[in-house]
Short mmCIF file of N, CA and C in Angstrom, two decimals:
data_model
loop_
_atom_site.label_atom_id
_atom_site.label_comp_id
_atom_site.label_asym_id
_atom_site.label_seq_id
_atom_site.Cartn_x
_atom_site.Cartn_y
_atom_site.Cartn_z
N UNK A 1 206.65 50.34 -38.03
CA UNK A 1 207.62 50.95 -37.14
C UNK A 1 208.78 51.50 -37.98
N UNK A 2 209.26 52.21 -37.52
CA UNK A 2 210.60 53.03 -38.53
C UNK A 2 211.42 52.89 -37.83
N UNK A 3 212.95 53.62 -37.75
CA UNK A 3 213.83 53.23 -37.09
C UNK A 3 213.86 53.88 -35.84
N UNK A 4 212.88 55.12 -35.44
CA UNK A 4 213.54 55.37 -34.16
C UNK A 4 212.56 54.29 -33.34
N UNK A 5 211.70 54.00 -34.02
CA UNK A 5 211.26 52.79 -32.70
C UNK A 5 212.02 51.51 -32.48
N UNK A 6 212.66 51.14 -33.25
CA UNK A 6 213.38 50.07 -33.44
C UNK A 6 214.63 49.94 -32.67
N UNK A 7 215.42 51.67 -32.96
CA UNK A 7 216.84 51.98 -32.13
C UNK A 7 216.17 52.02 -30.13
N UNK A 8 214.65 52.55 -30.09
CA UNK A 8 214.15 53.13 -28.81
C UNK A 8 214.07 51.35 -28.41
N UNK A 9 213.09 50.55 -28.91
CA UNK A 9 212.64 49.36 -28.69
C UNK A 9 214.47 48.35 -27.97
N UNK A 10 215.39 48.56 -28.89
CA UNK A 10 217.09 47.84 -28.76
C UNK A 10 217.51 48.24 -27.44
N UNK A 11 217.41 49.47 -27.38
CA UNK A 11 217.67 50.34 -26.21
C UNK A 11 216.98 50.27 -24.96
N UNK A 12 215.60 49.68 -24.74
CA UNK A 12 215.18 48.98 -23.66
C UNK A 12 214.82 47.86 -23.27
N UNK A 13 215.68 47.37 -24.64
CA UNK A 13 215.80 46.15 -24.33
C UNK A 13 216.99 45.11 -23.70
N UNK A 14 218.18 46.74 -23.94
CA UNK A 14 220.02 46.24 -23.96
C UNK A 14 219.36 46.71 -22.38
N UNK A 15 218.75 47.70 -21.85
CA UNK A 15 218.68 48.44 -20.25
C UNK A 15 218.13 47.19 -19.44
N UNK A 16 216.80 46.16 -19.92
CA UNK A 16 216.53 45.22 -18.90
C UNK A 16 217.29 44.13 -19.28
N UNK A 17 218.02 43.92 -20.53
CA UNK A 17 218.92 42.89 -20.00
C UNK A 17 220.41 43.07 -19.38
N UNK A 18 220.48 44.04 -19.00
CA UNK A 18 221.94 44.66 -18.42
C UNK A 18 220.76 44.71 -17.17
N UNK A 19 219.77 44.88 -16.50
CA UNK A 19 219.15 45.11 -15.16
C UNK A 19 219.39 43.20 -14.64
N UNK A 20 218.46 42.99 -15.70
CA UNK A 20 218.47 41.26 -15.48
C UNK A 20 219.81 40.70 -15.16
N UNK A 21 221.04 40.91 -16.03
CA UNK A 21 222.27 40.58 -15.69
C UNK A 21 222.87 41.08 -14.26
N UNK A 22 222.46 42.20 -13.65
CA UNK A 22 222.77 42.60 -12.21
C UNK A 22 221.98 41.99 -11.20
N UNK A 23 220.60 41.14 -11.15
CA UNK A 23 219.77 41.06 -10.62
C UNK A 23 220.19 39.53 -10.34
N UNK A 24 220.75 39.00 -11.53
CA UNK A 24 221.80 37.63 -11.11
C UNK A 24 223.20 37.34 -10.75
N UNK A 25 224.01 38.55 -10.14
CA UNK A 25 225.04 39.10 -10.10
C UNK A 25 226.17 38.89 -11.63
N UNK A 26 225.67 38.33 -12.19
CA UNK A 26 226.80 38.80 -13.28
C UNK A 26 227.19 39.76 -13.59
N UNK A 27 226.45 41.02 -13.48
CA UNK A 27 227.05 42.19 -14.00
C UNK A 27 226.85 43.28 -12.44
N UNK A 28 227.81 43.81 -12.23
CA UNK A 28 227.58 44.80 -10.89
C UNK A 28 227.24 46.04 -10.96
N UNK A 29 226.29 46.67 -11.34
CA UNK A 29 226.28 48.00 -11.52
C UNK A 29 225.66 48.91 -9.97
N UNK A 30 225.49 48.06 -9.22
CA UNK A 30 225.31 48.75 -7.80
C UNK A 30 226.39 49.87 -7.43
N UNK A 31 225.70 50.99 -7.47
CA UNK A 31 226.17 51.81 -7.11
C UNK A 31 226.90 53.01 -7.46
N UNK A 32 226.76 52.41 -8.98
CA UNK A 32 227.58 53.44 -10.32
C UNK A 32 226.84 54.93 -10.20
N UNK A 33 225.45 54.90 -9.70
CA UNK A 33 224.76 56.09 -10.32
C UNK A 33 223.82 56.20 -8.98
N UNK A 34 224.76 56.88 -7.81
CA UNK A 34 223.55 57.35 -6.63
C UNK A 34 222.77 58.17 -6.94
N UNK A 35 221.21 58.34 -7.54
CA UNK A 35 220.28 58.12 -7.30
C UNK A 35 219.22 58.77 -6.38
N UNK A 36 219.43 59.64 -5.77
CA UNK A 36 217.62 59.53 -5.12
C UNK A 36 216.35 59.13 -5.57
N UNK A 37 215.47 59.22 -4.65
CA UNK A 37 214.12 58.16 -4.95
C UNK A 37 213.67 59.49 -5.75
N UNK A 38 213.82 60.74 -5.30
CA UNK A 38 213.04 62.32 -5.86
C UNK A 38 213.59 62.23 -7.59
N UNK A 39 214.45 62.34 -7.74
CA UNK A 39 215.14 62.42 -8.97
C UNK A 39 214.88 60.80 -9.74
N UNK A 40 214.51 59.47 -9.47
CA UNK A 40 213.85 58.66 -10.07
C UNK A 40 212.43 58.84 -10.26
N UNK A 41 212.05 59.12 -9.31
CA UNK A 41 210.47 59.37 -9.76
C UNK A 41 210.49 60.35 -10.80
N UNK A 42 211.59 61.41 -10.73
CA UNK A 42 211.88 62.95 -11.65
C UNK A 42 211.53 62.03 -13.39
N UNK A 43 212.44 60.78 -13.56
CA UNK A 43 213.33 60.46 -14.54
C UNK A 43 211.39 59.85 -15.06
N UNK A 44 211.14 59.11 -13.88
CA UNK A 44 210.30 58.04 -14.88
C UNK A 44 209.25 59.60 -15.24
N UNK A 45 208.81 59.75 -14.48
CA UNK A 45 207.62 60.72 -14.92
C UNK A 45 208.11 61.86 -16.01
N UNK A 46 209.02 61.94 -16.49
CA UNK A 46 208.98 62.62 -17.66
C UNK A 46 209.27 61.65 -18.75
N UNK A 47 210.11 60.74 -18.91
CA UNK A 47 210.18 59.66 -19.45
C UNK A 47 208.62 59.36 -19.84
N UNK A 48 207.66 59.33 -18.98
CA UNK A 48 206.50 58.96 -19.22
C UNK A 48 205.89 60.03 -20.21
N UNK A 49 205.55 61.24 -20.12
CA UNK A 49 204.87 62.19 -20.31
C UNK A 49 205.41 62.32 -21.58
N UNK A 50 207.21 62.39 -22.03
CA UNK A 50 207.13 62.26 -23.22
C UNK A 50 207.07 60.92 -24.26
N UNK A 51 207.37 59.82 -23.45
CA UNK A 51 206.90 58.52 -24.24
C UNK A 51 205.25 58.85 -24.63
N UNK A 52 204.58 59.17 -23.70
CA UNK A 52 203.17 59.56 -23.81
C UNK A 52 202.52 60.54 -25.32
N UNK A 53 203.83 61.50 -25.50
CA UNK A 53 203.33 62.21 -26.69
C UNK A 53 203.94 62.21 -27.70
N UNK A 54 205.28 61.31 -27.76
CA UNK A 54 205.28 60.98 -28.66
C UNK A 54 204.72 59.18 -29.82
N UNK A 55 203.83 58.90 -28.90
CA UNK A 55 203.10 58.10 -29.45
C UNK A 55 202.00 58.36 -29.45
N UNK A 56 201.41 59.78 -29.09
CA UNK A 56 200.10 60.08 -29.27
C UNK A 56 200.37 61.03 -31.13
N UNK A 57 201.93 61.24 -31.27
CA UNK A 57 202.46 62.16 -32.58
C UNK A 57 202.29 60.93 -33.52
N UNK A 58 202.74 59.96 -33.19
CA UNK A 58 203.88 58.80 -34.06
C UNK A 58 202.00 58.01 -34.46
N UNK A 59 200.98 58.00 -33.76
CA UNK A 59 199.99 57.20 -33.74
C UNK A 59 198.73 57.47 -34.60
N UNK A 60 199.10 59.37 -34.57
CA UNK A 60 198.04 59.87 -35.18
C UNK A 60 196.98 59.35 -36.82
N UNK A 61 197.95 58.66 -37.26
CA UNK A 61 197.26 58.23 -38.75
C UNK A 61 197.50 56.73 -39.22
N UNK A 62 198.20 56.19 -38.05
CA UNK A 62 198.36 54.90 -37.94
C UNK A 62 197.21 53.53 -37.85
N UNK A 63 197.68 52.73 -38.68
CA UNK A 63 196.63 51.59 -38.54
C UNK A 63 196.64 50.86 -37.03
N UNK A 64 195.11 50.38 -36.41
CA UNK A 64 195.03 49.55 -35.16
C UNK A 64 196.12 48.80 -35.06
N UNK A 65 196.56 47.92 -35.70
CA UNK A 65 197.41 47.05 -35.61
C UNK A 65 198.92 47.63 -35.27
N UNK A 66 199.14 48.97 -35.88
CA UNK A 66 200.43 49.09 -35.95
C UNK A 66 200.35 49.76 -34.61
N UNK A 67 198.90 50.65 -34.27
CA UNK A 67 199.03 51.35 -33.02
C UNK A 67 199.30 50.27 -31.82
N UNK A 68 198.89 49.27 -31.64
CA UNK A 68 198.64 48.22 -30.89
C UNK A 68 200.23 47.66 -30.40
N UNK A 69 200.99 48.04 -31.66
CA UNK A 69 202.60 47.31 -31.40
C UNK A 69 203.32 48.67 -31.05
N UNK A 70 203.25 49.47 -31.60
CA UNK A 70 203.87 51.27 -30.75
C UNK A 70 203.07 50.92 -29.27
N UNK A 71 202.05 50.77 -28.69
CA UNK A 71 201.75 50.85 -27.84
C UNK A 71 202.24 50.32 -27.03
N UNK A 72 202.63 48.94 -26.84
CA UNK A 72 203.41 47.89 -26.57
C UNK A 72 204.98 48.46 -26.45
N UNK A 73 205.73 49.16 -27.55
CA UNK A 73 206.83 49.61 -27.46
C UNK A 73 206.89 50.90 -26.54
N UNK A 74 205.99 51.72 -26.59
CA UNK A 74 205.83 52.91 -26.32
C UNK A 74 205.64 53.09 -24.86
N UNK A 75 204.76 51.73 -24.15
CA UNK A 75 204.22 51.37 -22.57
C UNK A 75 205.49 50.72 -22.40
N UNK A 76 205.68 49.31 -22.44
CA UNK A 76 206.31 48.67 -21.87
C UNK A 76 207.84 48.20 -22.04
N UNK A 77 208.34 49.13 -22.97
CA UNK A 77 209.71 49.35 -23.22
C UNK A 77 210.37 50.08 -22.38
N UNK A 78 209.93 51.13 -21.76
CA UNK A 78 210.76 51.75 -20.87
C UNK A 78 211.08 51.23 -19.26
N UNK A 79 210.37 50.56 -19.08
CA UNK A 79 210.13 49.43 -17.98
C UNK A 79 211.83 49.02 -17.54
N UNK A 80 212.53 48.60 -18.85
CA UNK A 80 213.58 48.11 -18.32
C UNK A 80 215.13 49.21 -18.23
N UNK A 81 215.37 50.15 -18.99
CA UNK A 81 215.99 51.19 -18.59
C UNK A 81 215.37 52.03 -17.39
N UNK A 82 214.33 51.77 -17.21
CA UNK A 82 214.22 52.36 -15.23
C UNK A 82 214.44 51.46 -14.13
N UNK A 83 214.66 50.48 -14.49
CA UNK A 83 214.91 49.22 -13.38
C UNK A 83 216.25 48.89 -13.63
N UNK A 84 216.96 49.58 -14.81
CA UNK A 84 218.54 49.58 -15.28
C UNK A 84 218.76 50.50 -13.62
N UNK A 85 217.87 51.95 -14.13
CA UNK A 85 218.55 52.82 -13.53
C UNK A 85 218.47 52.97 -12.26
N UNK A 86 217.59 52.44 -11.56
CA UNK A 86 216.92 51.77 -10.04
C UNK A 86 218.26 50.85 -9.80
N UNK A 87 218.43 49.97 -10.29
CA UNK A 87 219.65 49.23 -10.06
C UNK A 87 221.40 49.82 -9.83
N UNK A 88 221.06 51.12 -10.23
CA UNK A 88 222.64 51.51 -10.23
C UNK A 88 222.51 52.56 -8.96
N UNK A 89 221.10 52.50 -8.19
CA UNK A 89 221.66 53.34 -7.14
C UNK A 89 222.21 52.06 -6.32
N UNK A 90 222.89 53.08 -4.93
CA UNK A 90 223.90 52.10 -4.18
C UNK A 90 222.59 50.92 -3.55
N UNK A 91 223.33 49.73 -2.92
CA UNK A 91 223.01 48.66 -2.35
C UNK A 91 222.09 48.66 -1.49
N UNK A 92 222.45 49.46 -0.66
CA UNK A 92 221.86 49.77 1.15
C UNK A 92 220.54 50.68 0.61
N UNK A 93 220.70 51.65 -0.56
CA UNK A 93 219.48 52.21 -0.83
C UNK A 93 218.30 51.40 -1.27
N UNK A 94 218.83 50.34 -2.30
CA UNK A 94 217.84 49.03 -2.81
C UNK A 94 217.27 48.82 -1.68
N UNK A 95 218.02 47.58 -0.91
CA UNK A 95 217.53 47.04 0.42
C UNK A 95 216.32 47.61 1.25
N UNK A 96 216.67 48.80 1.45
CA UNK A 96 215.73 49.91 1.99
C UNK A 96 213.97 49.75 1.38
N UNK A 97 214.30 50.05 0.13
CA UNK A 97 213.18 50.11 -0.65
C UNK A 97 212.87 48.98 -2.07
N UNK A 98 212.67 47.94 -2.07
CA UNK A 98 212.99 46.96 -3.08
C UNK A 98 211.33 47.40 -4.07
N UNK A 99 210.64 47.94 -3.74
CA UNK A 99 209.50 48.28 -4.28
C UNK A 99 209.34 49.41 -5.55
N UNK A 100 210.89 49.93 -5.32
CA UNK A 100 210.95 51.62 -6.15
C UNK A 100 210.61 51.27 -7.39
N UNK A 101 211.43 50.29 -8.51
CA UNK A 101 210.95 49.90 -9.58
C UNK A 101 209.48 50.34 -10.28
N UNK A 102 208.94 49.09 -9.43
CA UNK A 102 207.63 48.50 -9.59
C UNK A 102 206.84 50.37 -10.07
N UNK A 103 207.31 51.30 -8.27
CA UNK A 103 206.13 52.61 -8.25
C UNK A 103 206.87 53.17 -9.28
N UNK A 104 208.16 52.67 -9.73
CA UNK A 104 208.45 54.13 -10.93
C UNK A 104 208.03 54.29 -12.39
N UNK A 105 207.45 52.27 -12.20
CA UNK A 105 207.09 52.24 -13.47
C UNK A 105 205.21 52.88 -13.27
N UNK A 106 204.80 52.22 -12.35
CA UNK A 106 203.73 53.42 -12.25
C UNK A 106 203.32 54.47 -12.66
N UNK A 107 204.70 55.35 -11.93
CA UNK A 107 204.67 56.69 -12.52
C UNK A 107 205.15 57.55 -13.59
N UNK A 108 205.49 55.85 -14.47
CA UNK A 108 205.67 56.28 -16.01
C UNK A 108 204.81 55.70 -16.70
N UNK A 109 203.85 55.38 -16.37
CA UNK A 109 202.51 54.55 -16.97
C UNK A 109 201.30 55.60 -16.51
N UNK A 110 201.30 56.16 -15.40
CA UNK A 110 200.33 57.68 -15.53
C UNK A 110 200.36 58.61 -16.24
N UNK A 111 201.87 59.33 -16.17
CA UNK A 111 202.11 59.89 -17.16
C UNK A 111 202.07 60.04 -18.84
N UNK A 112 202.74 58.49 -18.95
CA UNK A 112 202.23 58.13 -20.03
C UNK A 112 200.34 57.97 -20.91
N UNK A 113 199.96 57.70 -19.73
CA UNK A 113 197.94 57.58 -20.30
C UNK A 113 197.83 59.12 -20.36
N UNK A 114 198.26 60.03 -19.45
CA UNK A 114 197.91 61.28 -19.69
C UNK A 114 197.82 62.24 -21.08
N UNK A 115 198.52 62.23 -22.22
CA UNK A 115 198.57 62.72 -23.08
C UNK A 115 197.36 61.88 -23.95
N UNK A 116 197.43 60.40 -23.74
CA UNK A 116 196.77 59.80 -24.80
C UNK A 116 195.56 59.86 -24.16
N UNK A 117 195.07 60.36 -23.05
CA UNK A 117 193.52 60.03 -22.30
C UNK A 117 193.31 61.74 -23.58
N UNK A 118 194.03 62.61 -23.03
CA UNK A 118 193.84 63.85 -23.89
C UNK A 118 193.59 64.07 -25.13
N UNK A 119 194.38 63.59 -25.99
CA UNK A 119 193.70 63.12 -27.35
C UNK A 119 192.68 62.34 -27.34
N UNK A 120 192.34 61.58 -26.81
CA UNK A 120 191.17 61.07 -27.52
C UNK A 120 189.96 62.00 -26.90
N UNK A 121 190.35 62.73 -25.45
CA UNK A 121 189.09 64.09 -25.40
C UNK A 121 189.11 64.93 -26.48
N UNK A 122 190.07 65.12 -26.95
CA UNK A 122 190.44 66.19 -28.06
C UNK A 122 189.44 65.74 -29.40
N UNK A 123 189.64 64.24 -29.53
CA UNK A 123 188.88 63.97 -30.85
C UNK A 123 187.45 63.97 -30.71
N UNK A 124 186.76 64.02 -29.45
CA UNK A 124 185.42 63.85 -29.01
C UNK A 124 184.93 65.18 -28.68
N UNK A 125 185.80 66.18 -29.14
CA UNK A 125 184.96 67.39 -29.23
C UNK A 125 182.80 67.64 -28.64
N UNK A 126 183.08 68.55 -27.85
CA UNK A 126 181.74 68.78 -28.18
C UNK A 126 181.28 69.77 -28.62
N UNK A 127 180.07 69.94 -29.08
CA UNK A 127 179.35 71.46 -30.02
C UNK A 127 178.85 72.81 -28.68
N UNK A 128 178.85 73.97 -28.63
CA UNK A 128 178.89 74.44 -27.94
C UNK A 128 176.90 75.20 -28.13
N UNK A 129 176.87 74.07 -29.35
CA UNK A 129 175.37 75.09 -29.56
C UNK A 129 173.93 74.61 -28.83
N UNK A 130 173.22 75.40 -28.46
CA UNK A 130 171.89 74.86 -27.29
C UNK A 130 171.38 73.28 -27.94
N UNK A 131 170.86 73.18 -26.91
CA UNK A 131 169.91 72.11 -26.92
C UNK A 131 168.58 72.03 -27.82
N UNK A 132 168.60 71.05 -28.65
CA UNK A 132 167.21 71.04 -29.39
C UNK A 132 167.27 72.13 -30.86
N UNK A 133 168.65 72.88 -30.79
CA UNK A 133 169.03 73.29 -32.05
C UNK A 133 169.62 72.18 -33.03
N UNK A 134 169.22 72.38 -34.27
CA UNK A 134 170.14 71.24 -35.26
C UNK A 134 171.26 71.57 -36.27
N UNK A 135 172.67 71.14 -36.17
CA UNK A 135 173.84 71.68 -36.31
C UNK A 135 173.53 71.69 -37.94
N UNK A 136 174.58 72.95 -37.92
CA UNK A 136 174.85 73.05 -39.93
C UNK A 136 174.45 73.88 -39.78
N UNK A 137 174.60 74.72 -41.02
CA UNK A 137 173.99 76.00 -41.79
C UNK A 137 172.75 76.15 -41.64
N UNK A 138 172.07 75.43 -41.81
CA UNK A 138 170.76 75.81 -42.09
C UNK A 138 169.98 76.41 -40.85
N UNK A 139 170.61 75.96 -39.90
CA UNK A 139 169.55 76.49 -38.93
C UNK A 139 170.14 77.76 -38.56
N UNK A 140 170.87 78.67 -39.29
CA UNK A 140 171.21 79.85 -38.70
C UNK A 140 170.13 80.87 -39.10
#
């Protein structure tokens, strides 16, 4: 890992423990940042799409092991700066919907498989030449 995963990894990690700290009232952030549900779903799903490519960039020549811990940072790090930001809409909006979280992380976990389902179609190429022909030079 290098440092922007490290500064990205701190950074969602300061967002769910500042969520966690509101969720036990110690810290109040209800209501700092009204919020619609359109413009959260907006946040996670691009949030997703580019968490999505830039660990399909950051992964490309990387060992299993290291992909395995980006993956981990890359999925389930953003989890808690969207449940930061779920938390700062107003009160009466929570109440309403206590479920938003959960679907926003959803819809930063679709987004997110989307780029990486793509690369790996990308690496599985197929040959465009007939059937029962045998690839290479020679058979031209």
């Amino acid at each position: 890992m290098n440092r922007f995963e490290l500064g990205a990894l701190g950074a969602c990690a300061a967002g769910a423990i500042l969520a966690i700290l509101d969720r036990f009232g110690v810290l109040g952030v209800a209501g700092a940042l009204p919020l619609g549900l359109y413009a959260f779903y907006g946040v996670a799903a691009v949030a997703g799409w580019v968490a999505g490519n830039l660990y399909v960039r950051r992964t490309r020549a990387a060992r299993r092991a290291l992909r395995s811990l980006l993956l981990a940072v890359y999925l389930v790090g953003p989890a808690g700066p969207l449940t930061l930001l779920r938390a700062m809409a107003e009160a009466s909006s929570q109440a309403r919907a206590p479920l938003v979280p959960l679907f926003g992380f959803g819809v930063y976990a679709i987004l997110f498989t989307v780029p990486v389902s793509l690369r790996r179609a990308a690496t599985e190429r197929r040959s465009l030449r007939p059937i029962g022909r045998p690839a290479g030079p020679e058979s031209r």
